[in-house]
Amino acid sequence: MILANNKLQQEAFVARNIKSILFNQNAIVDERLFEVSPNVPKRFDAVYNARINPVKRHELAAKVENLALITIVDAGTDMQLFQNIRCLLPSSTCCAVCRW
């Protein structure tokens, strides 16, 4: 399950058979209603959802051993930068939604 920041992102995930729910960055989690289930295995140590952009600081996640990197690849994506980030984060699992 991947949290989508907006409806367009959610639709892109669903179109690729990736389970997704709309969960905007402005959502507030009430700890009295949500808790971590001890019976569900943790797939990732961290999830980083960011566009491939020089102003994003992907290098901050370089030491995360099991990282999920979620991004959008489209006509405006700098593919050399994308490859550099993938090399910088070798232990990451990348979920790149392509939009052309």
Coordinates of N, CA and C in Angstrom, one line a residue:
M1 N 0.8 -1.2 0.0 CA 0.0 0.0 0.0 C 0.9 1.2 0.0
I2 N 0.6 2.1 -0.9 CA 1.4 3.4 -1.0 C 0.4 4.6 -0.8
L3 N 0.9 5.5 0.0 CA 0.1 6.7 0.2 C 0.3 7.7 -0.9
A4 N -0.7 8.2 -1.5 CA -0.6 9.2 -2.6 C -0.9 10.6 -2.1
N5 N -0.1 11.5 -2.5 CA -0.3 12.9 -2.1 C -1.4 13.6 -2.7
N6 N -1.8 13.2 -3.9 CA -3.0 13.8 -4.6 C -3.7 12.8 -5.5
K7 N -4.8 13.2 -6.0 CA -5.7 12.3 -6.8 C -5.0 11.8 -8.0
L8 N -4.3 12.6 -8.7 CA -3.6 12.2 -9.9 C -2.5 11.2 -9.6
Q9 N -1.8 11.3 -8.5 CA -0.8 10.4 -8.2 C -1.4 9.0 -7.8
Q10 N -2.5 9.1 -7.1 CA -3.3 7.9 -6.7 C -3.7 7.1 -8.0
E11 N -4.3 7.9 -8.9 CA -4.8 7.2 -10.1 C -3.6 6.6 -10.9
A12 N -2.5 7.2 -10.9 CA -1.3 6.7 -11.6 C -0.9 5.4 -11.0
F13 N -0.9 5.3 -9.6 CA -0.5 4.1 -8.9 C -1.5 3.0 -9.2
V14 N -2.8 3.3 -9.1 CA -3.9 2.3 -9.3 C -3.8 1.8 -10.8
A15 N -3.6 2.7 -11.7 CA -3.5 2.2 -13.1 C -2.4 1.2 -13.4
R16 N -1.4 1.2 -12.5 CA -0.3 0.2 -12.6 C -0.4 -0.9 -11.6
N17 N -1.7 -1.1 -11.1 CA -2.0 -2.2 -10.1 C -1.2 -2.1 -8.8
I18 N -0.9 -0.9 -8.4 CA -0.3 -0.6 -7.1 C -1.3 -0.1 -6.2
K19 N -1.5 -0.8 -5.1 CA -2.5 -0.4 -4.1 C -2.1 0.9 -3.5
S20 N -3.1 1.8 -3.5 CA -2.8 3.2 -3.1 C -4.1 3.8 -2.4
I21 N -3.8 4.7 -1.5 CA -4.9 5.5 -0.9 C -4.5 6.9 -0.9
L22 N -5.5 7.8 -1.0 CA -5.2 9.2 -1.0 C -4.9 9.7 0.4
F23 N -3.8 10.2 0.7 CA -3.4 10.6 2.0 C -2.6 11.9 1.9
N24 N -3.2 13.0 1.9 CA -2.6 14.3 1.7 C -1.6 14.6 2.8
Q25 N -0.5 15.3 2.5 CA 0.5 15.7 3.4 C -0.1 16.6 4.6
N26 N -1.3 17.1 4.4 CA -1.9 17.9 5.5 C -2.8 17.1 6.4
A27 N -2.8 15.8 6.2 CA -3.6 15.0 7.0 C -3.0 14.9 8.4
I28 N -3.9 14.8 9.4 CA -3.5 14.8 10.8 C -3.9 13.4 11.3
V29 N -2.9 12.7 11.9 CA -3.1 11.4 12.4 C -3.4 11.5 13.9
D30 N -4.5 10.9 14.3 CA -4.9 10.9 15.7 C -4.4 9.6 16.3
E31 N -3.4 9.7 17.2 CA -2.8 8.5 17.8 C -3.8 7.7 18.6
R32 N -4.9 8.2 18.9 CA -5.9 7.4 19.7 C -6.7 6.5 18.7
L33 N -6.6 6.8 17.4 CA -7.4 6.0 16.4 C -6.5 5.1 15.6
F34 N -5.2 5.4 15.4 CA -4.3 4.7 14.6 C -3.1 4.1 15.5
E35 N -2.8 2.9 15.2 CA -1.6 2.3 15.9 C -0.9 1.4 15.0
V36 N 0.3 1.1 15.3 CA 1.1 0.2 14.5 C 0.7 -1.2 14.9
S37 N 0.4 -2.0 14.0 CA 0.0 -3.4 14.3 C 1.3 -4.3 14.4
P38 N 1.5 -4.9 15.5 CA 2.7 -5.7 15.7 C 2.7 -7.0 14.9
N39 N 1.5 -7.4 14.3 CA 1.5 -8.6 13.5 C 1.8 -8.4 12.0
V40 N 2.0 -7.1 11.6 CA 2.3 -6.9 10.2 C 3.8 -6.6 10.1
P41 N 4.4 -7.4 9.2 CA 5.9 -7.2 9.1 C 6.2 -5.9 8.4
K42 N 7.2 -5.3 8.8 CA 7.7 -4.0 8.3 C 8.5 -4.3 7.0
R43 N 8.0 -3.7 5.9 CA 8.7 -3.9 4.6 C 9.9 -2.9 4.4
F44 N 9.8 -1.7 4.9 CA 10.8 -0.7 4.7 C 11.2 0.0 6.0
D45 N 12.4 0.4 6.1 CA 12.8 1.2 7.3 C 12.3 2.7 7.2
A46 N 12.2 3.1 5.9 CA 11.8 4.5 5.6 C 11.2 4.5 4.2
V47 N 10.3 5.5 4.0 CA 9.7 5.8 2.7 C 10.0 7.2 2.4
Y48 N 10.6 7.4 1.2 CA 10.9 8.8 0.7 C 10.1 9.1 -0.5
N49 N 9.2 10.0 -0.5 CA 8.3 10.3 -1.6 C 8.7 11.7 -2.1
A50 N 9.5 11.8 -3.2 CA 9.9 13.1 -3.7 C 10.2 13.1 -5.2
R51 N 10.0 14.2 -5.8 CA 10.3 14.3 -7.2 C 11.8 14.3 -7.4
I52 N 12.2 13.9 -8.6 CA 13.7 14.0 -9.0 C 14.0 15.4 -9.3
N53 N 14.6 16.1 -8.4 CA 14.8 17.5 -8.5 C 16.0 17.9 -7.7
P54 N 16.9 18.7 -8.3 CA 18.1 19.1 -7.6 C 17.9 19.7 -6.2
V55 N 16.8 20.3 -6.0 CA 16.5 21.0 -4.7 C 16.1 20.0 -3.6
K56 N 15.7 18.8 -4.0 CA 15.4 17.7 -3.0 C 16.7 17.2 -2.5
R57 N 16.7 16.8 -1.2 CA 18.0 16.3 -0.6 C 18.0 14.8 -0.4
H58 N 18.0 14.1 -1.5 CA 17.9 12.6 -1.5 C 19.1 12.0 -0.7
E59 N 20.2 12.7 -0.7 CA 21.4 12.2 -0.1 C 21.2 12.0 1.4
L60 N 20.2 12.6 2.0 CA 19.9 12.5 3.4 C 19.4 11.0 3.7
A61 N 19.0 10.3 2.7 CA 18.5 9.0 2.9 C 19.5 7.9 2.6
A62 N 20.7 8.3 2.3 CA 21.8 7.4 1.8 C 22.1 6.3 2.8
K63 N 22.0 6.5 4.1 CA 22.3 5.5 5.1 C 21.2 4.6 5.5
V64 N 20.0 4.9 4.9 CA 18.9 4.0 5.3 C 19.1 2.7 4.5
E65 N 19.1 1.6 5.3 CA 19.4 0.3 4.8 C 18.3 -0.3 3.8
N66 N 17.0 0.0 4.1 CA 15.9 -0.6 3.4 C 14.9 0.6 3.1
L67 N 15.2 1.3 2.0 CA 14.4 2.5 1.7 C 13.5 2.3 0.5
A68 N 12.3 2.8 0.6 CA 11.3 2.8 -0.5 C 11.4 4.2 -1.1
L69 N 11.8 4.3 -2.3 CA 11.9 5.6 -3.0 C 10.7 5.7 -4.0
I70 N 9.8 6.7 -3.7 CA 8.7 6.9 -4.6 C 8.8 8.2 -5.3
T71 N 8.7 8.1 -6.6 CA 8.9 9.3 -7.4 C 8.0 9.3 -8.7
I72 N 8.0 10.4 -9.4 CA 7.3 10.4 -10.7 C 8.4 10.7 -11.7
V73 N 8.3 9.9 -12.8 CA 9.2 10.2 -13.9 C 8.4 10.6 -15.1
D74 N 8.6 11.8 -15.6 CA 7.9 12.3 -16.8 C 8.8 13.0 -17.7
A75 N 8.3 13.7 -18.7 CA 9.1 14.3 -19.7 C 10.0 15.4 -19.1
G76 N 9.7 15.9 -18.0 CA 10.5 16.9 -17.4 C 11.6 16.4 -16.4
T77 N 11.6 15.1 -16.3 CA 12.6 14.5 -15.3 C 14.0 14.5 -16.0
D78 N 15.0 14.9 -15.2 CA 16.4 14.8 -15.6 C 16.8 13.4 -15.3
M79 N 16.9 12.6 -16.4 CA 17.2 11.2 -16.3 C 18.6 10.9 -15.7
Q80 N 19.6 11.8 -16.0 CA 20.9 11.7 -15.5 C 20.9 11.9 -14.0
L81 N 20.1 12.9 -13.5 CA 20.0 13.1 -12.1 C 19.3 11.9 -11.4
F82 N 18.3 11.3 -12.1 CA 17.5 10.1 -11.6 C 18.5 9.0 -11.4
Q83 N 19.4 8.7 -12.4 CA 20.3 7.6 -12.3 C 21.4 7.9 -11.2
N84 N 21.8 9.2 -11.0 CA 22.7 9.5 -10.0 C 22.1 9.2 -8.6
I85 N 20.8 9.6 -8.5 CA 20.1 9.3 -7.2 C 20.0 7.8 -6.9
R86 N 19.7 7.1 -8.0 CA 19.6 5.6 -7.8 C 20.9 5.0 -7.4
C87 N 22.0 5.6 -7.9 CA 23.4 5.1 -7.5 C 23.7 5.6 -6.0
L88 N 23.2 6.7 -5.7 CA 23.4 7.2 -4.3 C 22.6 6.4 -3.3
L89 N 21.5 5.8 -3.7 CA 20.6 5.1 -2.8 C 20.6 3.6 -3.3
P90 N 21.7 2.9 -3.2 CA 21.7 1.5 -3.8 C 20.8 0.5 -3.1
S91 N 20.5 0.7 -1.8 CA 19.7 -0.2 -1.1 C 18.2 0.2 -1.1
S92 N 17.9 1.1 -2.0 CA 16.5 1.5 -2.1 C 15.7 0.6 -3.1
T93 N 14.4 0.5 -2.8 CA 13.5 0.0 -3.8 C 12.8 1.1 -4.4
C94 N 12.8 1.2 -5.7 CA 12.3 2.4 -6.4 C 10.9 2.1 -7.0
C95 N 10.0 2.9 -6.7 CA 8.7 2.9 -7.3 C 8.5 4.2 -8.1
A96 N 8.8 4.1 -9.4 CA 8.7 5.3 -10.2 C 7.5 5.2 -11.1
V97 N 6.6 6.2 -10.9 CA 5.4 6.2 -11.7 C 5.7 7.1 -12.9
C98 N 5.6 6.5 -14.1 CA 5.9 7.2 -15.4 C 4.7 7.9 -15.9
R99 N 4.9 9.1 -16.3 CA 3.8 9.9 -17.0 C 4.4 10.6 -18.2
W100 N 4.0 10.2 -19.3 CA 4.5 10.8 -20.6 C 3.5 11.6 -21.3

